[in-house]
Amino acid sequence: MAKDKLMDFDKALELFEPVLGFEIHVELNTETKMFSAAANPANSAHHGAEPNTLVAPVDMGLPGSLPVVNETAVRYSISLGLALGCSIAPSSRFARKNYFYPDLGKNYQISQYDEPIAFEGQVDVELADGTIVTVPIERAHMEEDAGKLTHMGGSTGRIQGAEFSLVDYNRAGVPLVEIVTKPIFGAEHRAPEIAKAYIATIRDIVIALGISEARMERGNLRCDANVSLRPRGQEKLGTRTETKNVNSMRSVERAVRYEIQRQAAILAAGGTITQETRHWHEDTGTTSPGRPKSDADDYRYFPEPDLLPVVPAPELIEHLRAALPEPPAARRRRLKADWGFTDLEFQDVVNGGLLAEVEATVAAGAAPASARKWWTGEITRIANARAAEPAALIEPASVAHLQKLVDDGSLTDKLARQVLEGVIDGEGSPQEVVDARGLAVVSDDGALIAAIDEALASQPDVLAKIRDGKVQAAGAIIGAVMKAMKGQADAARVRELILERAAQ
């Protein structure tokens, strides 16, 4: 595949105005699927099940099977629409979207077309410097997810070059809400930042509502990013591309930047943009062509004949409206005050997309400063090294457990970092890693005194300096003892014992 030519980002913004649009798919964490009684793998209780074990006849598209709407999914969808500032339709209808779906046995998707459950909203997105950008929402509609194909025998994991494909119907029928924005104008040089912040805001909203696990690495929340450019001064919109299923906030930011630079290079050279889907490649930080796409894709939508319209009672809508959690911006202000963070400390958490993780770690018993330290420090470092999202590596409860071992003196910070790596590598809980690796701090004063006496005996000159009042010389003895203890000693306790022994 030929490498795309890219224009310098700042130069691209001098010549062209970027126009953005996003389609976010949110998998709802209901107990069962959208139209069947099969367990929902988007609910953490059922995540990771063996392929094709969470299925019902309607998920497989078997003849004679009929869909039944999941009432909880409808409630969740209304709550999300309200949180996005949308109007809720007094009546909405499901439709059949006909398309070649090798991972949907019935070969069509039940979605909503011209009668979505929620429409005409807006959401305020806060950027790193406190700037508020209002993103207009066109609609939020209910639909079902497709299954999952695994392409076998090729070198890339894609269908091209594969010998055969395996289909897993576990995900088929998982309840989704698709959130579609209107075109976003005025993003300018902050377009990549706005993309990342918008995804983070939607993630915050669905987590606060409790309607989705919102784990992007699991596909609970997926984003299609639309980017077009138009020459400065031109009113007509440029041709857009749609980068599909980007699965991290950082990747959405990078994909938008890349498309701006790629499209600008083509347009500046007199070329034209093909309206198409694009695939994002995390390893190379590039996009590649998918399939051509027009604004009038013929999906042959028609009303789903097996389902009645959804007609929520006005009382239900008002009940759900009254139960909405605080808006993300208000929540951030409250958490910053509750935690006592400085602007810089709090912004590190927000910029890392770690607000929910820090909040959950604090709720599990860790001090706010400790929770922030782990998530923005060592966990993020490991995530960056592995090209992963921090939240995908470890659960907040495990981080709180790890910090408790530090707080009660069972671990030093250095040992805790080793334990963290063990937990991330799947060796078990923090305590299980400590036990298996033998990493607990040596708390037996007898063992420490023996090591101290040996170090003092081997360095009599240092002992003499300590006895002369030069207590900073104890550092050499501390180092020797820590080495003898393989780092499994409390340096502060070692220092106390050294001074006690030297005074005798």
Short mmCIF file of C-alpha atoms in Angstrom, two decimals:
data_model
loop_
_atom_site.label_atom_id
_atom_site.label_comp_id
_atom_site.label_asym_id
_atom_site.label_seq_id
_atom_site.Cartn_x
_atom_site.Cartn_y
_atom_site.Cartn_z
CA MET A 1 0.00 0.00 0.00
CA ALA A 2 1.47 3.35 -1.06
CA LYS A 3 2.21 5.75 1.74
CA ASP A 4 -0.08 8.79 1.84
CA LYS A 5 1.41 12.22 1.35
CA LEU A 6 0.68 14.51 4.29
CA MET A 7 0.64 18.29 4.55
CA ASP A 8 1.96 20.05 7.63
CA PHE A 9 -0.96 20.43 10.03
CA ASP A 10 -0.63 24.19 10.49
CA LYS A 11 -0.28 24.70 6.72
CA ALA A 12 -3.39 22.59 6.12
CA LEU A 13 -5.36 24.84 8.50
CA GLU A 14 -4.16 27.95 6.65
CA LEU A 15 -5.63 26.67 3.39
CA PHE A 16 -8.68 24.70 4.50
CA GLU A 17 -11.44 24.72 7.10
CA PRO A 18 -12.09 21.32 8.72
CA VAL A 19 -15.68 20.20 9.28
CA LEU A 20 -16.23 17.31 11.67
CA GLY A 21 -18.98 14.84 12.43
CA PHE A 22 -19.13 11.81 14.70
CA GLU A 23 -21.21 8.67 14.99
CA ILE A 24 -20.76 6.96 18.33
CA HIS A 25 -22.13 3.49 18.99
CA VAL A 26 -22.80 2.80 22.67
CA GLU A 27 -23.36 -0.82 23.69
CA LEU A 28 -25.91 -0.91 26.51
CA ASN A 29 -25.15 -3.14 29.49
CA THR A 30 -28.62 -4.64 29.87
CA GLU A 31 -28.80 -8.18 31.19
CA THR A 32 -30.19 -9.49 27.88
CA LYS A 33 -29.99 -8.51 24.23
CA MET A 34 -32.07 -5.98 22.32
CA PHE A 35 -34.55 -8.41 20.82
CA SER A 36 -33.92 -11.75 22.51
CA ALA A 37 -33.54 -13.30 25.96
CA ALA A 38 -29.91 -14.30 25.31
CA ALA A 39 -27.36 -12.95 27.81
CA ASN A 40 -25.71 -9.71 26.75
CA PRO A 41 -21.89 -9.88 26.42
CA ALA A 42 -21.71 -6.08 26.75
CA ASN A 43 -22.63 -6.64 30.40
CA SER A 44 -19.41 -7.41 32.31
CA ALA A 45 -21.09 -10.39 33.97
CA HIS A 46 -21.14 -12.13 30.57
CA HIS A 47 -18.03 -10.68 28.94
CA GLY A 48 -15.54 -13.17 27.58
CA ALA A 49 -17.97 -16.04 27.02
CA GLU A 50 -17.01 -18.80 24.59
CA PRO A 51 -18.01 -18.03 20.97
CA ASN A 52 -21.61 -18.75 20.00
CA THR A 53 -22.74 -19.54 23.54
CA LEU A 54 -24.79 -16.36 24.15
CA VAL A 55 -27.30 -16.83 21.36
CA ALA A 56 -31.01 -17.32 20.79
CA PRO A 57 -32.89 -18.22 17.60
CA VAL A 58 -33.60 -14.59 16.74
CA ASP A 59 -29.88 -13.73 17.01
CA MET A 60 -29.08 -16.47 14.52
CA GLY A 61 -31.83 -15.38 12.12
CA LEU A 62 -33.54 -18.75 12.32
CA PRO A 63 -36.85 -19.03 10.42
CA GLY A 64 -39.93 -18.33 12.51
CA SER A 65 -38.09 -16.51 15.30
CA LEU A 66 -39.56 -13.15 16.30
CA PRO A 67 -37.95 -10.15 18.03
CA VAL A 68 -39.22 -8.73 21.33
CA VAL A 69 -38.07 -5.26 22.40
CA ASN A 70 -35.97 -5.03 25.57
CA GLU A 71 -37.82 -2.56 27.83
CA THR A 72 -34.70 -1.71 29.85
CA ALA A 73 -32.84 -0.86 26.65
CA VAL A 74 -35.61 1.56 25.72
CA ARG A 75 -35.39 3.22 29.14
CA TYR A 76 -31.60 3.48 28.84
CA SER A 77 -31.96 5.00 25.37
CA ILE A 78 -34.42 7.63 26.61
CA SER A 79 -32.11 8.52 29.51
CA LEU A 80 -29.19 8.96 27.14
CA GLY A 81 -31.26 11.09 24.79
CA LEU A 82 -32.31 13.32 27.69
CA ALA A 83 -28.69 13.61 28.89
CA LEU A 84 -27.77 14.79 25.38
CA GLY A 85 -30.40 17.52 25.55
CA CYS A 86 -32.56 15.80 22.95
CA SER A 87 -36.30 15.80 22.50
CA ILE A 88 -37.84 12.36 23.00
CA ALA A 89 -40.17 11.24 20.23
CA PRO A 90 -43.73 10.54 21.39
CA SER A 91 -43.62 7.62 18.94
CA SER A 92 -40.63 6.04 17.23
CA ARG A 93 -40.38 3.03 14.97
CA PHE A 94 -37.87 0.31 14.19
CA ALA A 95 -36.87 -0.37 10.60
CA ARG A 96 -35.04 -3.06 8.68
CA LYS A 97 -31.70 -1.97 7.26
CA ASN A 98 -30.94 -4.38 4.46
CA TYR A 99 -27.28 -4.92 3.79
CA PHE A 100 -24.93 -7.86 3.30
CA TYR A 101 -24.18 -8.81 6.90
CA PRO A 102 -22.21 -12.09 7.04
CA ASP A 103 -22.30 -11.75 10.84
CA LEU A 104 -26.08 -11.22 11.08
CA GLY A 105 -27.84 -14.44 10.14
CA LYS A 106 -31.05 -12.75 9.00
CA ASN A 107 -29.02 -10.50 6.66
CA TYR A 108 -30.54 -7.25 7.87
CA GLN A 109 -30.15 -5.07 10.94
CA ILE A 110 -33.05 -3.86 13.05
CA SER A 111 -32.39 -0.16 13.50
CA GLN A 112 -34.26 3.14 13.47
CA TYR A 113 -34.32 5.24 10.35
CA ASP A 114 -36.66 8.20 9.91
CA GLU A 115 -38.28 7.90 13.35
CA PRO A 116 -35.49 7.86 16.00
CA ILE A 117 -36.29 7.82 19.68
CA ALA A 118 -34.30 11.03 20.38
CA PHE A 119 -33.47 14.00 18.17
CA GLU A 120 -32.27 17.63 18.11
CA GLY A 121 -29.97 17.95 21.10
CA GLN A 122 -26.59 19.35 22.05
CA VAL A 123 -23.81 18.56 24.48
CA ASP A 124 -21.21 20.91 25.98
CA VAL A 125 -17.64 19.66 25.69
CA GLU A 126 -14.93 21.13 27.90
CA LEU A 127 -11.41 21.34 26.46
CA ALA A 128 -8.16 21.23 28.41
CA ASP A 129 -7.98 24.98 28.95
CA GLY A 130 -11.61 25.23 30.11
CA THR A 131 -13.00 26.31 26.73
CA ILE A 132 -16.55 25.04 26.20
CA VAL A 133 -17.49 23.77 22.73
CA THR A 134 -21.14 22.97 22.02
CA VAL A 135 -21.56 19.93 19.80
CA PRO A 136 -24.95 19.73 18.04
CA ILE A 137 -26.66 16.33 18.14
CA GLU A 138 -28.85 15.33 15.21
CA ARG A 139 -30.27 12.11 16.63
CA ALA A 140 -29.78 9.15 18.93
CA HIS A 141 -31.41 5.96 17.75
CA MET A 142 -31.72 2.36 18.93
CA GLU A 143 -30.44 -0.62 16.98
CA GLU A 144 -28.78 -4.00 17.38
CA ASP A 145 -25.10 -4.84 17.02
CA ALA A 146 -23.74 -7.28 14.47
CA GLY A 147 -21.74 -10.39 15.28
CA LYS A 148 -17.98 -10.66 14.97
CA LEU A 149 -15.91 -12.14 12.16
CA THR A 150 -12.40 -13.49 12.69
CA HIS A 151 -10.46 -13.86 9.46
CA MET A 152 -8.07 -16.80 9.50
CA GLY A 153 -4.97 -17.63 7.51
CA GLY A 154 -3.91 -14.15 6.43
CA SER A 155 -1.04 -12.07 7.75
CA THR A 156 -3.05 -8.95 8.63
CA GLY A 157 -6.15 -10.34 10.31
CA ARG A 158 -8.28 -8.73 7.59
CA ILE A 159 -10.44 -10.43 5.01
CA GLN A 160 -7.93 -9.72 2.23
CA GLY A 161 -5.68 -12.76 1.98
CA ALA A 162 -7.58 -14.79 4.56
CA GLU A 163 -8.27 -18.47 3.87
CA PHE A 164 -11.56 -18.56 5.75
CA SER A 165 -13.54 -16.63 8.35
CA LEU A 166 -15.12 -17.65 11.66
CA VAL A 167 -18.30 -16.01 12.90
CA ASP A 168 -19.23 -15.46 16.53
CA TYR A 169 -22.89 -14.56 17.06
CA ASN A 170 -22.46 -13.64 20.73
CA ARG A 171 -22.43 -9.93 19.88
CA ALA A 172 -25.28 -10.21 17.36
CA GLY A 173 -28.29 -8.47 18.86
CA VAL A 174 -26.43 -6.53 21.57
CA PRO A 175 -28.44 -3.34 22.21
CA LEU A 176 -26.89 -0.20 20.79
CA VAL A 177 -27.60 3.50 20.78
CA GLU A 178 -26.03 5.35 17.88
CA ILE A 179 -25.41 9.06 18.53
CA VAL A 180 -25.08 11.13 15.37
CA THR A 181 -23.85 14.72 15.44
CA LYS A 182 -24.67 17.45 13.00
CA PRO A 183 -21.69 18.96 11.13
CA ILE A 184 -19.35 20.66 13.60
CA PHE A 185 -18.00 23.96 12.31
CA GLY A 186 -15.34 26.23 13.76
CA ALA A 187 -13.11 23.51 15.18
CA GLU A 188 -10.06 24.85 13.33
CA HIS A 189 -6.68 23.82 14.81
CA ARG A 190 -8.42 22.31 17.82
CA ALA A 191 -10.28 19.74 15.70
CA PRO A 192 -8.29 16.72 16.99
CA GLU A 193 -8.63 17.95 20.59
CA ILE A 194 -12.39 18.47 20.18
CA ALA A 195 -12.72 14.94 18.76
CA LYS A 196 -11.00 13.42 21.78
CA ALA A 197 -12.88 15.60 24.27
CA TYR A 198 -16.26 14.81 22.68
CA ILE A 199 -15.67 11.06 22.93
CA ALA A 200 -14.54 11.51 26.54
CA THR A 201 -17.70 13.50 27.31
CA ILE A 202 -19.99 10.84 25.85
CA ARG A 203 -18.09 8.21 27.81
CA ASP A 204 -18.50 10.22 31.02
CA ILE A 205 -22.23 10.58 30.36
CA VAL A 206 -22.95 6.89 29.74
CA ILE A 207 -20.85 5.84 32.74
CA ALA A 208 -22.64 8.34 34.97
CA LEU A 209 -25.99 7.04 33.70
CA GLY A 210 -24.87 3.48 34.41
CA ILE A 211 -26.09 2.29 31.01
CA SER A 212 -22.82 1.05 29.49
CA GLU A 213 -19.46 -0.32 30.58
CA ALA A 214 -18.01 2.15 28.02
CA ARG A 215 -14.84 0.08 27.64
CA MET A 216 -13.55 1.21 24.26
CA GLU A 217 -10.99 -1.60 24.07
CA ARG A 218 -13.91 -4.07 24.35
CA GLY A 219 -15.96 -2.27 21.72
CA ASN A 220 -18.57 -1.05 24.24
CA LEU A 221 -18.10 2.41 22.79
CA ARG A 222 -16.97 2.85 19.19
CA CYS A 223 -16.55 5.99 17.12
CA ASP A 224 -16.81 6.70 13.40
CA ALA A 225 -15.07 10.01 12.68
CA ASN A 226 -16.18 12.05 9.67
CA VAL A 227 -13.75 14.66 8.35
CA SER A 228 -14.05 17.00 5.37
CA LEU A 229 -12.14 20.08 4.28
CA ARG A 230 -13.30 23.11 2.34
CA PRO A 231 -11.10 25.90 0.97
CA ARG A 232 -11.13 29.08 3.02
CA GLY A 233 -14.05 31.28 1.99
CA GLN A 234 -16.03 28.47 0.36
CA GLU A 235 -19.53 27.74 1.68
CA LYS A 236 -20.03 24.36 0.02
CA LEU A 237 -18.95 21.47 2.22
CA GLY A 238 -16.08 19.32 1.05
CA THR A 239 -16.27 15.59 0.43
CA ARG A 240 -16.08 13.65 3.68
CA THR A 241 -14.41 10.44 4.71
CA GLU A 242 -15.64 8.22 7.53
CA THR A 243 -12.95 6.53 9.61
CA LYS A 244 -14.68 3.50 11.12
CA ASN A 245 -14.70 1.95 14.58
CA VAL A 246 -11.84 3.86 16.18
CA ASN A 247 -11.48 2.29 19.61
CA SER A 248 -9.69 4.76 21.85
CA MET A 249 -9.88 8.48 22.57
CA ARG A 250 -6.23 8.93 21.67
CA SER A 251 -6.79 7.16 18.35
CA VAL A 252 -9.79 9.37 17.49
CA GLU A 253 -7.59 12.42 18.04
CA ARG A 254 -4.82 10.98 15.87
CA ALA A 255 -7.22 9.82 13.13
CA VAL A 256 -8.79 13.28 12.76
CA ARG A 257 -5.37 14.93 12.57
CA TYR A 258 -4.19 12.39 10.01
CA GLU A 259 -7.23 12.82 7.77
CA ILE A 260 -6.87 16.61 7.83
CA GLN A 261 -3.25 16.33 6.75
CA ARG A 262 -3.96 13.65 4.13
CA GLN A 263 -6.94 15.39 2.55
CA ALA A 264 -5.16 18.75 2.52
CA ALA A 265 -2.22 17.27 0.61
CA ILE A 266 -4.56 15.78 -2.01
CA LEU A 267 -6.64 18.95 -2.46
CA ALA A 268 -3.62 21.24 -2.60
CA ALA A 269 -2.19 19.09 -5.40
CA GLY A 270 -5.41 19.48 -7.40
CA GLY A 271 -6.81 16.07 -6.54
CA THR A 272 -10.24 15.08 -5.28
CA ILE A 273 -11.33 13.29 -2.13
CA THR A 274 -13.15 9.98 -2.52
CA GLN A 275 -16.20 9.68 -0.28
CA GLU A 276 -15.46 6.41 1.45
CA THR A 277 -15.04 4.61 4.69
CA ARG A 278 -11.49 4.44 6.04
CA HIS A 279 -9.81 1.98 8.39
CA TRP A 280 -7.63 3.24 11.25
CA HIS A 281 -4.32 1.44 11.85
CA GLU A 282 -3.13 1.90 15.41
CA ASP A 283 0.34 0.52 14.75
CA THR A 284 1.19 2.95 11.95
CA GLY A 285 -1.07 5.86 12.91
CA THR A 286 -2.57 5.91 9.42
CA THR A 287 -5.88 5.34 7.67
CA SER A 288 -6.49 3.22 4.59
CA PRO A 289 -9.40 3.00 2.12
CA GLY A 290 -12.44 0.88 2.96
CA ARG A 291 -15.41 0.95 0.65
CA PRO A 292 -16.83 3.82 -1.42
CA LYS A 293 -19.88 5.36 0.24
CA SER A 294 -22.47 7.79 -1.03
CA ASP A 295 -24.95 9.88 0.89
CA ALA A 296 -27.74 7.80 -0.63
CA ASP A 297 -26.66 4.28 0.27
CA ASP A 298 -29.58 2.07 -0.69
CA TYR A 299 -30.22 0.07 2.46
CA ARG A 300 -33.86 -0.43 1.38
CA TYR A 301 -35.15 0.69 4.77
CA PHE A 302 -38.74 -0.23 5.53
CA PRO A 303 -40.68 -0.40 8.84
CA GLU A 304 -39.97 -3.55 10.85
CA PRO A 305 -43.23 -5.50 10.50
CA ASP A 306 -42.67 -7.63 13.60
CA LEU A 307 -42.36 -4.74 16.08
CA LEU A 308 -44.87 -2.13 17.20
CA PRO A 309 -43.87 1.54 17.49
CA VAL A 310 -42.21 2.59 20.75
CA VAL A 311 -44.57 4.99 22.55
CA PRO A 312 -43.12 6.00 25.94
CA ALA A 313 -45.52 7.45 28.48
CA PRO A 314 -44.89 11.14 29.25
CA GLU A 315 -44.71 10.20 32.94
CA LEU A 316 -41.87 7.78 32.21
CA ILE A 317 -39.91 10.43 30.32
CA GLU A 318 -40.27 12.91 33.18
CA HIS A 319 -39.31 10.25 35.71
CA LEU A 320 -36.13 9.50 33.77
CA ARG A 321 -35.41 13.21 33.32
CA ALA A 322 -35.61 13.74 37.08
CA ALA A 323 -33.15 10.87 37.65
CA LEU A 324 -30.43 12.26 35.36
CA PRO A 325 -26.98 12.57 36.98
CA GLU A 326 -25.11 15.86 37.11
CA PRO A 327 -23.67 17.05 33.77
CA PRO A 328 -20.02 16.10 33.10
CA ALA A 329 -18.69 19.67 33.50
CA ALA A 330 -20.43 20.08 36.87
CA ARG A 331 -19.18 16.67 37.95
CA ARG A 332 -15.61 17.60 37.11
CA ARG A 333 -15.83 20.79 39.13
CA ARG A 334 -17.24 18.88 42.11
CA LEU A 335 -14.61 16.15 41.96
CA LYS A 336 -11.78 18.67 41.68
CA ALA A 337 -13.01 20.40 44.83
CA ASP A 338 -13.65 17.13 46.69
CA TRP A 339 -10.21 15.79 45.88
CA GLY A 340 -8.36 19.03 46.56
CA PHE A 341 -6.39 18.84 43.32
CA THR A 342 -4.62 21.81 41.77
CA ASP A 343 -5.65 22.84 38.26
CA LEU A 344 -2.60 21.07 36.83
CA GLU A 345 -3.17 17.87 38.81
CA PHE A 346 -6.81 17.67 37.80
CA GLN A 347 -6.06 18.47 34.17
CA ASP A 348 -3.58 15.58 34.06
CA VAL A 349 -6.43 13.27 35.03
CA VAL A 350 -8.88 14.77 32.54
CA ASN A 351 -6.39 14.89 29.66
CA GLY A 352 -5.55 11.25 30.25
CA GLY A 353 -9.23 10.30 30.06
CA LEU A 354 -8.87 8.85 33.55
CA LEU A 355 -11.56 10.67 35.51
CA ALA A 356 -13.81 7.62 35.87
CA GLU A 357 -10.88 5.39 36.83
CA VAL A 358 -9.61 7.78 39.51
CA GLU A 359 -13.13 8.27 40.84
CA ALA A 360 -13.71 4.51 41.05
CA THR A 361 -10.33 3.99 42.74
CA VAL A 362 -11.17 6.62 45.36
CA ALA A 363 -14.57 5.00 45.87
CA ALA A 364 -12.75 1.69 46.46
CA GLY A 365 -10.84 3.24 49.36
CA ALA A 366 -7.72 4.93 47.99
CA ALA A 367 -6.78 8.51 48.79
CA PRO A 368 -7.37 10.85 45.80
CA ALA A 369 -3.67 11.77 45.56
CA SER A 370 -2.66 8.11 45.52
CA ALA A 371 -5.27 7.20 42.92
CA ARG A 372 -4.11 10.05 40.69
CA LYS A 373 -0.46 9.08 41.13
CA TRP A 374 -1.01 5.50 40.00
CA TRP A 375 -3.27 6.25 37.03
CA THR A 376 -1.42 9.23 35.58
CA GLY A 377 1.99 7.79 36.43
CA GLU A 378 2.97 4.13 36.32
CA ILE A 379 -0.23 2.75 34.76
CA THR A 380 -0.17 5.33 31.96
CA ARG A 381 3.55 4.66 31.40
CA ILE A 382 2.89 0.94 30.96
CA ALA A 383 -0.14 1.63 28.76
CA ASN A 384 1.90 3.88 26.47
CA ALA A 385 4.63 1.26 26.20
CA ARG A 386 2.06 -1.36 25.22
CA ALA A 387 -0.02 0.95 22.97
CA ALA A 388 -3.03 0.25 25.19
CA GLU A 389 -5.58 2.27 27.10
CA PRO A 390 -4.82 2.53 30.86
CA ALA A 391 -8.34 1.42 31.78
CA ALA A 392 -7.82 -1.80 29.82
CA LEU A 393 -4.89 -2.88 31.98
CA ILE A 394 -6.24 -3.02 35.53
CA GLU A 395 -9.44 -2.54 37.52
CA PRO A 396 -9.76 0.45 39.90
CA ALA A 397 -10.44 -1.92 42.82
CA SER A 398 -7.07 -3.59 42.24
CA VAL A 399 -5.33 -0.20 42.26
CA ALA A 400 -7.00 0.64 45.57
CA HIS A 401 -5.96 -2.77 46.95
CA LEU A 402 -2.37 -2.14 45.83
CA GLN A 403 -2.31 1.24 47.53
CA LYS A 404 -3.70 -0.29 50.75
CA LEU A 405 -0.70 -2.65 50.83
CA VAL A 406 1.56 0.40 50.56
CA ASP A 407 -0.35 2.31 53.22
CA ASP A 408 -0.18 -0.52 55.77
CA GLY A 409 3.55 -1.02 55.22
CA SER A 410 3.32 -4.35 53.40
CA LEU A 411 4.90 -2.85 50.27
CA THR A 412 7.28 -0.06 49.43
CA ASP A 413 6.56 2.10 46.39
CA LYS A 414 9.28 0.24 44.49
CA LEU A 415 7.85 -3.15 45.36
CA ALA A 416 4.34 -1.92 44.56
CA ARG A 417 5.43 -1.10 41.03
CA GLN A 418 6.60 -4.70 40.60
CA VAL A 419 3.28 -5.94 41.95
CA LEU A 420 1.42 -3.65 39.55
CA GLU A 421 3.20 -5.19 36.59
CA GLY A 422 2.30 -8.66 37.87
CA VAL A 423 -1.38 -7.74 38.17
CA ILE A 424 -1.38 -6.24 34.68
CA ASP A 425 0.30 -9.39 33.32
CA GLY A 426 -2.57 -11.47 34.68
CA GLU A 427 -0.81 -13.04 37.68
CA GLY A 428 -3.75 -12.37 40.00
CA SER A 429 -4.78 -9.83 42.60
CA PRO A 430 -2.15 -7.60 44.25
CA GLN A 431 -2.01 -9.87 47.32
CA GLU A 432 -1.71 -12.97 45.13
CA VAL A 433 1.20 -11.40 43.24
CA VAL A 434 2.89 -10.42 46.51
CA ASP A 435 2.56 -13.99 47.81
CA ALA A 436 3.62 -15.68 44.58
CA ARG A 437 6.67 -13.46 44.04
CA GLY A 438 7.58 -13.12 47.69
CA LEU A 439 7.60 -9.33 47.51
CA ALA A 440 6.31 -8.38 50.96
CA VAL A 441 8.36 -5.92 52.99
CA VAL A 442 10.61 -7.56 55.59
CA SER A 443 9.08 -6.35 58.83
CA ASP A 444 11.14 -8.53 61.16
CA ASP A 445 13.46 -6.15 63.03
CA GLY A 446 15.72 -9.09 63.82
CA ALA A 447 16.45 -9.73 60.15
CA LEU A 448 16.97 -6.02 59.52
CA ILE A 449 19.31 -5.61 62.51
CA ALA A 450 21.40 -8.57 61.33
CA ALA A 451 21.82 -6.94 57.92
CA ILE A 452 22.56 -3.55 59.51
CA ASP A 453 25.22 -4.96 61.84
CA GLU A 454 26.89 -6.69 58.91
CA ALA A 455 26.91 -3.46 56.88
CA LEU A 456 28.23 -1.40 59.81
CA ALA A 457 30.96 -3.94 60.48
CA SER A 458 32.08 -3.81 56.84
CA GLN A 459 32.12 0.03 56.80
CA PRO A 460 33.63 1.16 60.14
CA ASP A 461 34.50 4.58 58.70
CA VAL A 462 30.81 5.21 58.00
CA LEU A 463 29.93 4.09 61.53
CA ALA A 464 32.46 6.56 62.92
CA LYS A 465 30.94 9.42 60.90
CA ILE A 466 27.43 8.59 62.15
CA ARG A 467 28.68 8.55 65.73
CA ASP A 468 30.30 11.95 65.10
CA GLY A 469 26.86 13.37 64.27
CA LYS A 470 27.10 13.11 60.47
CA VAL A 471 23.82 11.21 60.19
CA GLN A 472 23.62 11.74 56.43
CA ALA A 473 26.36 9.14 56.17
CA ALA A 474 23.71 6.57 57.11
CA GLY A 475 22.65 6.60 53.48
CA ALA A 476 25.49 4.27 52.55
CA ILE A 477 24.40 1.75 55.17
CA ILE A 478 20.75 2.07 54.11
CA GLY A 479 21.77 1.27 50.53
CA ALA A 480 23.74 -1.79 51.61
CA VAL A 481 20.87 -3.09 53.74
CA MET A 482 18.28 -2.52 51.00
CA LYS A 483 20.51 -4.44 48.60
CA ALA A 484 20.86 -7.29 51.09
CA MET A 485 17.07 -7.30 51.58
CA LYS A 486 16.52 -7.24 47.78
CA GLY A 487 14.63 -3.98 48.18
CA GLN A 488 12.12 -5.59 50.54
CA ALA A 489 12.66 -3.30 53.51
CA ASP A 490 11.19 -0.03 54.72
CA ALA A 491 14.01 2.48 54.24
CA ALA A 492 12.64 4.74 56.98
CA ARG A 493 12.63 1.86 59.49
CA VAL A 494 16.11 0.82 58.39
CA ARG A 495 17.37 4.36 59.07
CA GLU A 496 15.84 4.36 62.56
CA LEU A 497 17.52 1.05 63.38
CA ILE A 498 20.88 2.23 62.01
CA LEU A 499 20.88 5.27 64.25
CA GLU A 500 19.87 3.13 67.22
CA ARG A 501 22.68 0.61 66.58
CA ALA A 502 25.25 3.35 65.99
CA ALA A 503 24.36 4.97 69.32
CA GLN A 504 25.10 1.78 71.28
#
